[in-house]
Amino acid sequence: MLAHHLYFTRTAFMAFVIFFILLTNSANARQTPDPGLVSLPQPAQTEPLPLGTLRDSNGQPIAIPSEPQSAFEYSAPTITPAEPSKTQTTKATKKTTKPAKTKKLTRKQQLASREQVANNPNCRWLDQRMSQLEAQMRSKQDNASQYHADELSARQQEWQCLKCGAEGPNRDDHSRCQYRR
């Protein structure tokens, strides 16, 4: 019985609070207009702009160019060639040191020769690496030169296996010929 009495009291109190809130909101609504319905102040009417004029956000006139022009104007800087690099001179000396009478090389000699390099990134890299190893061996005569000599012989075998002196490697040559440490 007491539970029914508390339920009734609680429900009556809630209804009274809701009624009071609705009553105060309707009174406030009558006093203040809805902010969505308030009209914004209108700027003073001035005479319309003539054709061909523009104004920015501050009302200042914007100049319109008479001829179309690009917003992106770029000219490449002029580059003067410097001295030829070492790699270019070494290749030039390789080609110029050939005897005047050229002999047709055998297939085996052509594969071992570094006169021509196949148009392949691996072959170009191998040629550069072998040239670098040869230069290091010429400049140093110490314990490290033995490591360079070992790597150079391995790279020469890889050069021949990849056929870099002739037409270049096939698809399966890369995995078969790669230098393994």
PDB file of C-alpha atoms in Angstrom:
ATOM      1  CA  MET A   1       0.000   0.000   0.000  1.00  0.00           C
ATOM      2  CA  LEU A   2       2.813   2.341   0.826  1.00  0.00           C
ATOM      3  CA  ALA A   3       4.429   1.582  -2.558  1.00  0.00           C
ATOM      4  CA  HIS A   4       1.246   2.656  -4.394  1.00  0.00           C
ATOM      5  CA  HIS A   5       1.125   5.844  -2.380  1.00  0.00           C
ATOM      6  CA  LEU A   6       4.759   6.712  -3.240  1.00  0.00           C
ATOM      7  CA  TYR A   7       4.170   5.920  -6.926  1.00  0.00           C
ATOM      8  CA  PHE A   8       1.185   8.270  -7.031  1.00  0.00           C
ATOM      9  CA  THR A   9       3.108  11.054  -5.227  1.00  0.00           C
ATOM     10  CA  ARG A  10       6.112  10.695  -7.507  1.00  0.00           C
ATOM     11  CA  THR A  11       3.974  10.755 -10.677  1.00  0.00           C
ATOM     12  CA  ALA A  12       2.077  13.838  -9.491  1.00  0.00           C
ATOM     13  CA  PHE A  13       5.309  15.654  -8.683  1.00  0.00           C
ATOM     14  CA  MET A  14       6.764  14.858 -12.130  1.00  0.00           C
ATOM     15  CA  ALA A  15       3.611  16.089 -13.871  1.00  0.00           C
ATOM     16  CA  PHE A  16       3.740  19.329 -11.866  1.00  0.00           C
ATOM     17  CA  VAL A  17       7.419  19.922 -12.812  1.00  0.00           C
ATOM     18  CA  ILE A  18       6.767  19.280 -16.507  1.00  0.00           C
ATOM     19  CA  PHE A  19       3.734  21.590 -16.466  1.00  0.00           C
ATOM     20  CA  PHE A  20       5.785  24.349 -14.779  1.00  0.00           C
ATOM     21  CA  ILE A  21       8.611  24.026 -17.351  1.00  0.00           C
ATOM     22  CA  LEU A  22       6.181  24.223 -20.255  1.00  0.00           C
ATOM     23  CA  LEU A  23       4.472  27.244 -18.753  1.00  0.00           C
ATOM     24  CA  THR A  24       7.745  29.165 -18.247  1.00  0.00           C
ATOM     25  CA  ASN A  25       9.020  28.285 -21.754  1.00  0.00           C
ATOM     26  CA  SER A  26       5.840  29.542 -23.419  1.00  0.00           C
ATOM     27  CA  ALA A  27       6.058  32.805 -21.453  1.00  0.00           C
ATOM     28  CA  ASN A  28       9.703  33.267 -22.529  1.00  0.00           C
ATOM     29  CA  ALA A  29       8.826  32.445 -26.116  1.00  0.00           C
ATOM     30  CA  ARG A  30       6.291  35.259 -26.210  1.00  0.00           C
ATOM     31  CA  GLN A  31       8.807  37.774 -24.870  1.00  0.00           C
ATOM     32  CA  THR A  32      11.811  37.026 -27.169  1.00  0.00           C
ATOM     33  CA  PRO A  33      11.461  36.468 -30.886  1.00  0.00           C
ATOM     34  CA  ASP A  34      12.942  33.350 -32.498  1.00  0.00           C
ATOM     35  CA  PRO A  35      16.571  34.035 -33.547  1.00  0.00           C
ATOM     36  CA  GLY A  36      16.004  32.255 -36.855  1.00  0.00           C
ATOM     37  CA  LEU A  37      13.254  34.712 -37.756  1.00  0.00           C
ATOM     38  CA  VAL A  38      15.130  37.888 -36.892  1.00  0.00           C
ATOM     39  CA  SER A  39      16.062  39.773 -40.040  1.00  0.00           C
ATOM     40  CA  LEU A  40      19.622  40.841 -40.484  1.00  0.00           C
ATOM     41  CA  PRO A  41      20.415  44.493 -40.942  1.00  0.00           C
ATOM     42  CA  GLN A  42      20.354  45.338 -44.623  1.00  0.00           C
ATOM     43  CA  PRO A  43      23.284  47.280 -46.063  1.00  0.00           C
ATOM     44  CA  ALA A  44      22.528  50.722 -47.325  1.00  0.00           C
ATOM     45  CA  GLN A  45      21.315  50.580 -50.902  1.00  0.00           C
ATOM     46  CA  THR A  46      23.804  52.143 -53.267  1.00  0.00           C
ATOM     47  CA  GLU A  47      23.665  52.412 -56.973  1.00  0.00           C
ATOM     48  CA  PRO A  48      24.542  49.182 -58.796  1.00  0.00           C
ATOM     49  CA  LEU A  49      28.101  48.556 -59.914  1.00  0.00           C
ATOM     50  CA  PRO A  50      28.894  49.255 -63.532  1.00  0.00           C
ATOM     51  CA  LEU A  51      29.720  46.279 -65.729  1.00  0.00           C
ATOM     52  CA  GLY A  52      33.328  45.102 -65.573  1.00  0.00           C
ATOM     53  CA  THR A  53      34.028  46.141 -61.962  1.00  0.00           C
ATOM     54  CA  LEU A  54      34.590  43.919 -58.995  1.00  0.00           C
ATOM     55  CA  ARG A  55      34.989  44.600 -55.307  1.00  0.00           C
ATOM     56  CA  ASP A  56      36.753  42.600 -52.629  1.00  0.00           C
ATOM     57  CA  SER A  57      35.342  41.672 -49.216  1.00  0.00           C
ATOM     58  CA  ASN A  58      36.164  45.133 -47.871  1.00  0.00           C
ATOM     59  CA  GLY A  59      34.388  46.917 -50.706  1.00  0.00           C
ATOM     60  CA  GLN A  60      37.574  48.033 -52.434  1.00  0.00           C
ATOM     61  CA  PRO A  61      37.714  47.824 -56.242  1.00  0.00           C
ATOM     62  CA  ILE A  62      39.693  44.951 -57.787  1.00  0.00           C
ATOM     63  CA  ALA A  63      41.709  45.628 -60.934  1.00  0.00           C
ATOM     64  CA  ILE A  64      40.873  43.262 -63.783  1.00  0.00           C
ATOM     65  CA  PRO A  65      43.700  42.680 -66.259  1.00  0.00           C
ATOM     66  CA  SER A  66      42.904  43.559 -69.832  1.00  0.00           C
ATOM     67  CA  GLU A  67      44.852  40.604 -71.306  1.00  0.00           C
ATOM     68  CA  PRO A  68      44.739  37.027 -70.073  1.00  0.00           C
ATOM     69  CA  GLN A  69      47.881  35.986 -68.269  1.00  0.00           C
ATOM     70  CA  SER A  70      49.107  32.804 -66.633  1.00  0.00           C
ATOM     71  CA  ALA A  71      49.322  32.573 -62.867  1.00  0.00           C
ATOM     72  CA  PHE A  72      52.184  30.093 -63.233  1.00  0.00           C
ATOM     73  CA  GLU A  73      55.159  31.447 -65.113  1.00  0.00           C
ATOM     74  CA  TYR A  74      58.321  29.354 -65.034  1.00  0.00           C
ATOM     75  CA  SER A  75      61.477  29.322 -67.025  1.00  0.00           C
ATOM     76  CA  ALA A  76      64.158  26.707 -66.551  1.00  0.00           C
ATOM     77  CA  PRO A  77      67.503  27.946 -65.263  1.00  0.00           C
ATOM     78  CA  THR A  78      70.340  27.899 -67.715  1.00  0.00           C
ATOM     79  CA  ILE A  79      72.973  25.325 -66.895  1.00  0.00           C
ATOM     80  CA  THR A  80      76.524  25.513 -68.072  1.00  0.00           C
ATOM     81  CA  PRO A  81      78.197  22.126 -68.436  1.00  0.00           C
ATOM     82  CA  ALA A  82      81.020  21.537 -65.995  1.00  0.00           C
ATOM     83  CA  GLU A  83      84.082  19.432 -66.584  1.00  0.00           C
ATOM     84  CA  PRO A  84      83.307  15.942 -67.834  1.00  0.00           C
ATOM     85  CA  SER A  85      83.040  13.453 -65.006  1.00  0.00           C
ATOM     86  CA  LYS A  86      85.492  10.638 -64.387  1.00  0.00           C
ATOM     87  CA  THR A  87      83.116   7.972 -65.672  1.00  0.00           C
ATOM     88  CA  GLN A  88      82.726   9.744 -68.993  1.00  0.00           C
ATOM     89  CA  THR A  89      86.485  10.128 -69.450  1.00  0.00           C
ATOM     90  CA  THR A  90      87.219   6.512 -68.520  1.00  0.00           C
ATOM     91  CA  LYS A  91      84.672   5.268 -71.032  1.00  0.00           C
ATOM     92  CA  ALA A  92      86.099   7.580 -73.669  1.00  0.00           C
ATOM     93  CA  THR A  93      89.612   6.279 -73.016  1.00  0.00           C
ATOM     94  CA  LYS A  94      88.357   2.689 -73.170  1.00  0.00           C
ATOM     95  CA  LYS A  95      86.969   3.299 -76.620  1.00  0.00           C
ATOM     96  CA  THR A  96      89.926   5.290 -77.903  1.00  0.00           C
ATOM     97  CA  THR A  97      92.530   2.752 -76.786  1.00  0.00           C
ATOM     98  CA  LYS A  98      91.214   0.181 -79.246  1.00  0.00           C
ATOM     99  CA  PRO A  99      93.593  -0.659 -82.051  1.00  0.00           C
ATOM    100  CA  ALA A 100      92.833   0.914 -85.410  1.00  0.00           C
ATOM    101  CA  LYS A 101      92.092  -2.476 -86.910  1.00  0.00           C
ATOM    102  CA  THR A 102      89.231  -4.075 -85.023  1.00  0.00           C
ATOM    103  CA  LYS A 103      88.924  -7.795 -85.025  1.00  0.00           C
ATOM    104  CA  LYS A 104      85.611  -9.573 -84.733  1.00  0.00           C
ATOM    105  CA  LEU A 105      85.461 -11.063 -81.240  1.00  0.00           C
ATOM    106  CA  THR A 106      84.277 -14.595 -80.583  1.00  0.00           C
ATOM    107  CA  ARG A 107      81.127 -15.131 -78.571  1.00  0.00           C
ATOM    108  CA  LYS A 108      83.100 -16.046 -75.434  1.00  0.00           C
ATOM    109  CA  GLN A 109      85.360 -13.002 -75.805  1.00  0.00           C
ATOM    110  CA  GLN A 110      82.367 -10.751 -76.419  1.00  0.00           C
ATOM    111  CA  LEU A 111      80.663 -11.984 -73.219  1.00  0.00           C
ATOM    112  CA  ALA A 112      83.825 -11.361 -71.162  1.00  0.00           C
ATOM    113  CA  SER A 113      84.594  -7.991 -72.749  1.00  0.00           C
ATOM    114  CA  ARG A 114      83.417  -4.758 -71.147  1.00  0.00           C
ATOM    115  CA  GLU A 115      83.741  -2.696 -74.339  1.00  0.00           C
ATOM    116  CA  GLN A 116      79.985  -2.688 -74.745  1.00  0.00           C
ATOM    117  CA  VAL A 117      77.420  -2.787 -71.970  1.00  0.00           C
ATOM    118  CA  ALA A 118      73.982  -4.298 -72.567  1.00  0.00           C
ATOM    119  CA  ASN A 119      71.021  -1.989 -72.150  1.00  0.00           C
ATOM    120  CA  ASN A 120      70.041  -3.398 -68.753  1.00  0.00           C
ATOM    121  CA  PRO A 121      70.149  -1.708 -65.331  1.00  0.00           C
ATOM    122  CA  ASN A 122      71.895  -4.676 -63.715  1.00  0.00           C
ATOM    123  CA  CYS A 123      74.574  -4.679 -66.402  1.00  0.00           C
ATOM    124  CA  ARG A 124      75.141  -0.939 -66.085  1.00  0.00           C
ATOM    125  CA  TRP A 125      75.429  -1.289 -62.322  1.00  0.00           C
ATOM    126  CA  LEU A 126      77.851  -4.203 -62.670  1.00  0.00           C
ATOM    127  CA  ASP A 127      80.034  -2.200 -65.061  1.00  0.00           C
ATOM    128  CA  GLN A 128      80.177   0.728 -62.631  1.00  0.00           C
ATOM    129  CA  ARG A 129      80.897  -1.542 -59.658  1.00  0.00           C
ATOM    130  CA  MET A 130      83.672  -3.378 -61.470  1.00  0.00           C
ATOM    131  CA  SER A 131      85.249  -0.061 -62.525  1.00  0.00           C
ATOM    132  CA  GLN A 132      85.061   1.115 -58.915  1.00  0.00           C
ATOM    133  CA  LEU A 133      86.675  -2.074 -57.611  1.00  0.00           C
ATOM    134  CA  GLU A 134      89.471  -1.821 -60.177  1.00  0.00           C
ATOM    135  CA  ALA A 135      90.147   1.786 -59.153  1.00  0.00           C
ATOM    136  CA  GLN A 136      90.217   0.845 -55.462  1.00  0.00           C
ATOM    137  CA  MET A 137      92.640  -1.995 -56.155  1.00  0.00           C
ATOM    138  CA  ARG A 138      94.952   0.364 -58.078  1.00  0.00           C
ATOM    139  CA  SER A 139      94.958   2.976 -55.331  1.00  0.00           C
ATOM    140  CA  LYS A 140      95.381   0.680 -52.300  1.00  0.00           C
ATOM    141  CA  GLN A 141      97.854  -2.077 -51.677  1.00  0.00           C
ATOM    142  CA  ASP A 142      96.750  -3.407 -48.300  1.00  0.00           C
ATOM    143  CA  ASN A 143      94.632  -6.166 -46.787  1.00  0.00           C
ATOM    144  CA  ALA A 144      91.414  -4.653 -48.139  1.00  0.00           C
ATOM    145  CA  SER A 145      92.620  -5.077 -51.715  1.00  0.00           C
ATOM    146  CA  GLN A 146      92.265  -8.862 -51.343  1.00  0.00           C
ATOM    147  CA  TYR A 147      88.555  -8.415 -50.537  1.00  0.00           C
ATOM    148  CA  HIS A 148      88.231  -6.161 -53.555  1.00  0.00           C
ATOM    149  CA  ALA A 149      89.965  -8.735 -55.752  1.00  0.00           C
ATOM    150  CA  ASP A 150      87.644 -11.488 -54.514  1.00  0.00           C
ATOM    151  CA  GLU A 151      84.567  -9.382 -55.188  1.00  0.00           C
ATOM    152  CA  LEU A 152      85.905  -8.338 -58.600  1.00  0.00           C
ATOM    153  CA  SER A 153      86.365 -11.954 -59.694  1.00  0.00           C
ATOM    154  CA  ALA A 154      82.836 -12.785 -58.481  1.00  0.00           C
ATOM    155  CA  ARG A 155      81.445  -9.765 -60.365  1.00  0.00           C
ATOM    156  CA  GLN A 156      83.292 -10.817 -63.530  1.00  0.00           C
ATOM    157  CA  GLN A 157      81.684 -14.261 -63.338  1.00  0.00           C
ATOM    158  CA  GLU A 158      78.308 -12.594 -62.824  1.00  0.00           C
ATOM    159  CA  TRP A 159      79.047 -10.342 -65.854  1.00  0.00           C
ATOM    160  CA  GLN A 160      79.672 -13.353 -68.078  1.00  0.00           C
ATOM    161  CA  CYS A 161      76.706 -15.308 -66.727  1.00  0.00           C
ATOM    162  CA  LEU A 162      74.330 -12.362 -67.300  1.00  0.00           C
ATOM    163  CA  LYS A 163      75.733 -11.874 -70.831  1.00  0.00           C
ATOM    164  CA  CYS A 164      76.256  -8.175 -70.148  1.00  0.00           C
ATOM    165  CA  GLY A 165      78.919  -7.862 -72.853  1.00  0.00           C
ATOM    166  CA  ALA A 166      76.430  -8.887 -75.527  1.00  0.00           C
ATOM    167  CA  GLU A 167      72.630  -8.887 -75.515  1.00  0.00           C
ATOM    168  CA  GLY A 168      71.999  -8.882 -71.752  1.00  0.00           C
ATOM    169  CA  PRO A 169      70.291 -11.291 -69.386  1.00  0.00           C
ATOM    170  CA  ASN A 170      67.151 -13.357 -69.910  1.00  0.00           C
ATOM    171  CA  ARG A 171      64.418 -13.516 -67.286  1.00  0.00           C
ATOM    172  CA  ASP A 172      65.746 -16.554 -65.470  1.00  0.00           C
ATOM    173  CA  ASP A 173      69.384 -15.410 -65.611  1.00  0.00           C
ATOM    174  CA  HIS A 174      68.979 -13.010 -62.683  1.00  0.00           C
ATOM    175  CA  SER A 175      68.215 -15.661 -60.084  1.00  0.00           C
ATOM    176  CA  ARG A 176      70.720 -18.116 -61.519  1.00  0.00           C
ATOM    177  CA  CYS A 177      73.664 -15.698 -61.911  1.00  0.00           C
ATOM    178  CA  GLN A 178      73.296 -13.447 -58.874  1.00  0.00           C
ATOM    179  CA  TYR A 179      76.419 -13.165 -56.734  1.00  0.00           C
ATOM    180  CA  ARG A 180      75.814 -14.954 -53.435  1.00  0.00           C
ATOM    181  CA  ARG A 181      77.912 -14.138 -50.411  1.00  0.00           C
TER     182      ARG A 181
END
